[in-house]
Amino acid sequence: MKSFIATYDIEAAPGDPHNTFLEAAVARGWTDTLRVGDRSERLPNSTLIGNFRNLDDAHRSFEAAITDANETMSPATLTVERRYIVERASGGRLLARKTQWVKRNIARLNSLLRPKARKEGRDAK
């Protein structure tokens, strides 16, 4: 299984479309948290991570989550305006068809993938 990171934007919808979509995405194999050492870190808003066989499976799962959220919200409609899904390769590298997205977001994503350094002043106490 390979790790994939997805980011998305939801157009305005009634109620709480982000939570509705997040619940559907979690049921389809995505999560909004990342394990860093011995703790879980929350990913930035509208960012998910999941493990799938390949990019096509990740896309199918994401599309299915949109369909599931729409069924829950019916007759209102959830519209995902933009989405990018990239593969997280070994060593923290990201493989993407959308290289512009990666260039814009690489620092933010790398900060999530690396544990935060401890300050020496705190450790000395």
PDB file of C-alpha atoms in Angstrom:
ATOM      1  CA  MET A   1       0.000   0.000   0.000  1.00  0.00           C
ATOM      2  CA  LYS A   2       1.142   3.512  -0.806  1.00  0.00           C
ATOM      3  CA  SER A   3       0.381   6.723   1.090  1.00  0.00           C
ATOM      4  CA  PHE A   4      -1.491   9.496  -0.679  1.00  0.00           C
ATOM      5  CA  ILE A   5      -2.151  13.077   0.372  1.00  0.00           C
ATOM      6  CA  ALA A   6      -5.245  14.884  -0.898  1.00  0.00           C
ATOM      7  CA  THR A   7      -6.177  18.546  -0.645  1.00  0.00           C
ATOM      8  CA  TYR A   8      -9.497  19.965  -1.737  1.00  0.00           C
ATOM      9  CA  ASP A   9     -11.774  23.001  -1.677  1.00  0.00           C
ATOM     10  CA  ILE A  10     -15.523  22.720  -1.110  1.00  0.00           C
ATOM     11  CA  GLU A  11     -17.858  25.268  -2.614  1.00  0.00           C
ATOM     12  CA  ALA A  12     -20.474  26.699  -0.286  1.00  0.00           C
ATOM     13  CA  ALA A  13     -23.161  24.225   0.731  1.00  0.00           C
ATOM     14  CA  PRO A  14     -25.824  24.319   3.452  1.00  0.00           C
ATOM     15  CA  GLY A  15     -25.063  22.969   6.892  1.00  0.00           C
ATOM     16  CA  ASP A  16     -21.546  21.762   7.634  1.00  0.00           C
ATOM     17  CA  PRO A  17     -20.271  20.380   4.310  1.00  0.00           C
ATOM     18  CA  HIS A  18     -16.680  19.981   5.520  1.00  0.00           C
ATOM     19  CA  ASN A  19     -17.668  17.688   8.391  1.00  0.00           C
ATOM     20  CA  THR A  20     -20.083  15.739   6.206  1.00  0.00           C
ATOM     21  CA  PHE A  21     -17.381  15.195   3.603  1.00  0.00           C
ATOM     22  CA  LEU A  22     -14.750  14.347   6.230  1.00  0.00           C
ATOM     23  CA  GLU A  23     -16.992  11.646   7.732  1.00  0.00           C
ATOM     24  CA  ALA A  24     -17.564  10.160   4.271  1.00  0.00           C
ATOM     25  CA  ALA A  25     -13.841  10.310   3.441  1.00  0.00           C
ATOM     26  CA  VAL A  26     -12.856   8.605   6.709  1.00  0.00           C
ATOM     27  CA  ALA A  27     -15.308   5.798   5.917  1.00  0.00           C
ATOM     28  CA  ARG A  28     -13.554   5.425   2.525  1.00  0.00           C
ATOM     29  CA  GLY A  29     -10.027   5.089   3.956  1.00  0.00           C
ATOM     30  CA  TRP A  30      -8.875   8.696   4.353  1.00  0.00           C
ATOM     31  CA  THR A  31      -7.938  10.442   7.610  1.00  0.00           C
ATOM     32  CA  ASP A  32      -7.214  14.012   8.679  1.00  0.00           C
ATOM     33  CA  THR A  33      -4.503  13.041  11.183  1.00  0.00           C
ATOM     34  CA  LEU A  34      -0.911  11.907  10.756  1.00  0.00           C
ATOM     35  CA  ARG A  35       1.088   9.801  13.198  1.00  0.00           C
ATOM     36  CA  VAL A  36       4.277  11.649  14.195  1.00  0.00           C
ATOM     37  CA  GLY A  37       6.332   9.632  16.626  1.00  0.00           C
ATOM     38  CA  ASP A  38       4.069   8.687  19.524  1.00  0.00           C
ATOM     39  CA  ARG A  39       1.343  11.267  18.867  1.00  0.00           C
ATOM     40  CA  SER A  40      -1.233  12.172  16.240  1.00  0.00           C
ATOM     41  CA  GLU A  41      -1.021  15.513  14.474  1.00  0.00           C
ATOM     42  CA  ARG A  42      -4.013  17.081  12.762  1.00  0.00           C
ATOM     43  CA  LEU A  43      -3.452  17.878   9.099  1.00  0.00           C
ATOM     44  CA  PRO A  44      -4.285  21.376   7.796  1.00  0.00           C
ATOM     45  CA  ASN A  45      -7.955  21.992   6.964  1.00  0.00           C
ATOM     46  CA  SER A  46      -9.111  20.326   3.747  1.00  0.00           C
ATOM     47  CA  THR A  47      -6.128  17.941   3.742  1.00  0.00           C
ATOM     48  CA  LEU A  48      -6.405  14.159   3.988  1.00  0.00           C
ATOM     49  CA  ILE A  49      -3.997  11.239   3.936  1.00  0.00           C
ATOM     50  CA  GLY A  50      -4.762   7.618   3.086  1.00  0.00           C
ATOM     51  CA  ASN A  51      -3.185   4.330   2.060  1.00  0.00           C
ATOM     52  CA  PHE A  52      -4.270   2.805  -1.244  1.00  0.00           C
ATOM     53  CA  ARG A  53      -2.845   0.388  -3.831  1.00  0.00           C
ATOM     54  CA  ASN A  54      -2.312   3.108  -6.431  1.00  0.00           C
ATOM     55  CA  LEU A  55      -3.330   6.582  -7.537  1.00  0.00           C
ATOM     56  CA  ASP A  56      -6.433   5.309  -9.348  1.00  0.00           C
ATOM     57  CA  ASP A  57      -7.706   3.645  -6.148  1.00  0.00           C
ATOM     58  CA  ALA A  58      -7.055   6.868  -4.212  1.00  0.00           C
ATOM     59  CA  HIS A  59      -9.039   8.861  -6.802  1.00  0.00           C
ATOM     60  CA  ARG A  60     -11.902   6.332  -6.759  1.00  0.00           C
ATOM     61  CA  SER A  61     -12.056   6.449  -2.966  1.00  0.00           C
ATOM     62  CA  PHE A  62     -12.105  10.251  -2.985  1.00  0.00           C
ATOM     63  CA  GLU A  63     -14.870  10.372  -5.627  1.00  0.00           C
ATOM     64  CA  ALA A  64     -16.870   7.774  -3.666  1.00  0.00           C
ATOM     65  CA  ALA A  65     -16.583   9.956  -0.552  1.00  0.00           C
ATOM     66  CA  ILE A  66     -18.032  12.882  -2.527  1.00  0.00           C
ATOM     67  CA  THR A  67     -20.931  10.670  -3.662  1.00  0.00           C
ATOM     68  CA  ASP A  68     -21.518   9.415  -0.101  1.00  0.00           C
ATOM     69  CA  ALA A  69     -21.505  12.975   1.282  1.00  0.00           C
ATOM     70  CA  ASN A  70     -23.978  14.061  -1.394  1.00  0.00           C
ATOM     71  CA  GLU A  71     -26.330  11.218  -0.465  1.00  0.00           C
ATOM     72  CA  THR A  72     -26.161  12.285   3.184  1.00  0.00           C
ATOM     73  CA  MET A  73     -26.833  15.941   2.342  1.00  0.00           C
ATOM     74  CA  SER A  74     -29.565  15.330  -0.250  1.00  0.00           C
ATOM     75  CA  PRO A  75     -31.362  17.335  -1.582  1.00  0.00           C
ATOM     76  CA  ALA A  76     -28.478  19.792  -1.023  1.00  0.00           C
ATOM     77  CA  THR A  77     -25.392  19.160  -3.125  1.00  0.00           C
ATOM     78  CA  LEU A  78     -21.746  19.127  -2.100  1.00  0.00           C
ATOM     79  CA  THR A  79     -19.433  20.329  -4.849  1.00  0.00           C
ATOM     80  CA  VAL A  80     -15.701  19.810  -4.546  1.00  0.00           C
ATOM     81  CA  GLU A  81     -14.251  22.671  -6.558  1.00  0.00           C
ATOM     82  CA  ARG A  82     -10.617  21.558  -6.760  1.00  0.00           C
ATOM     83  CA  ARG A  83      -8.683  18.540  -5.654  1.00  0.00           C
ATOM     84  CA  TYR A  84      -5.111  17.341  -5.842  1.00  0.00           C
ATOM     85  CA  ILE A  85      -3.961  13.894  -4.852  1.00  0.00           C
ATOM     86  CA  VAL A  86      -0.254  13.103  -4.628  1.00  0.00           C
ATOM     87  CA  GLU A  87       1.673   9.991  -3.646  1.00  0.00           C
ATOM     88  CA  ARG A  88       3.894  10.199  -0.604  1.00  0.00           C
ATOM     89  CA  ALA A  89       7.030   8.220  -1.495  1.00  0.00           C
ATOM     90  CA  SER A  90       9.833   6.964   0.746  1.00  0.00           C
ATOM     91  CA  GLY A  91      11.982   9.599   2.387  1.00  0.00           C
ATOM     92  CA  GLY A  92       9.087  12.042   2.560  1.00  0.00           C
ATOM     93  CA  ARG A  93       9.216  12.808  -1.187  1.00  0.00           C
ATOM     94  CA  LEU A  94       5.942  13.578  -2.960  1.00  0.00           C
ATOM     95  CA  LEU A  95       5.135  12.251  -6.425  1.00  0.00           C
ATOM     96  CA  ALA A  96       2.576  14.342  -8.236  1.00  0.00           C
ATOM     97  CA  ARG A  97       1.119  15.064 -11.611  1.00  0.00           C
ATOM     98  CA  LYS A  98       0.394  18.594 -10.379  1.00  0.00           C
ATOM     99  CA  THR A  99       3.917  19.852  -9.739  1.00  0.00           C
ATOM    100  CA  GLN A 100       2.728  23.437  -9.194  1.00  0.00           C
ATOM    101  CA  TRP A 101       0.631  22.274  -6.237  1.00  0.00           C
ATOM    102  CA  VAL A 102       3.615  20.466  -4.762  1.00  0.00           C
ATOM    103  CA  LYS A 103       5.859  23.509  -5.166  1.00  0.00           C
ATOM    104  CA  ARG A 104       3.316  25.688  -3.348  1.00  0.00           C
ATOM    105  CA  ASN A 105       2.667  23.226  -0.514  1.00  0.00           C
ATOM    106  CA  ILE A 106       5.920  21.286  -0.029  1.00  0.00           C
ATOM    107  CA  ALA A 107       7.157  23.272   2.992  1.00  0.00           C
ATOM    108  CA  ARG A 108       3.837  22.897   4.808  1.00  0.00           C
ATOM    109  CA  LEU A 109       3.665  19.164   4.068  1.00  0.00           C
ATOM    110  CA  ASN A 110       7.310  18.534   4.977  1.00  0.00           C
ATOM    111  CA  SER A 111       6.781  20.239   8.336  1.00  0.00           C
ATOM    112  CA  LEU A 112       4.022  17.710   9.037  1.00  0.00           C
ATOM    113  CA  LEU A 113       6.174  14.747   8.027  1.00  0.00           C
ATOM    114  CA  ARG A 114       9.121  15.633  10.278  1.00  0.00           C
ATOM    115  CA  PRO A 115       8.883  15.609  14.080  1.00  0.00           C
ATOM    116  CA  LYS A 116       9.370  19.030  15.652  1.00  0.00           C
ATOM    117  CA  ALA A 117      12.799  19.601  17.197  1.00  0.00           C
ATOM    118  CA  ARG A 118      12.909  20.058  20.962  1.00  0.00           C
ATOM    119  CA  LYS A 119      14.462  23.183  22.409  1.00  0.00           C
ATOM    120  CA  GLU A 120      17.593  22.431  24.390  1.00  0.00           C
ATOM    121  CA  GLY A 121      16.624  24.895  27.139  1.00  0.00           C
ATOM    122  CA  ARG A 122      13.568  22.825  28.037  1.00  0.00           C
ATOM    123  CA  ASP A 123      15.473  19.515  28.046  1.00  0.00           C
ATOM    124  CA  ALA A 124      18.138  20.844  30.417  1.00  0.00           C
ATOM    125  CA  LYS A 125      15.622  21.441  33.247  1.00  0.00           C
TER     126      LYS A 125
END
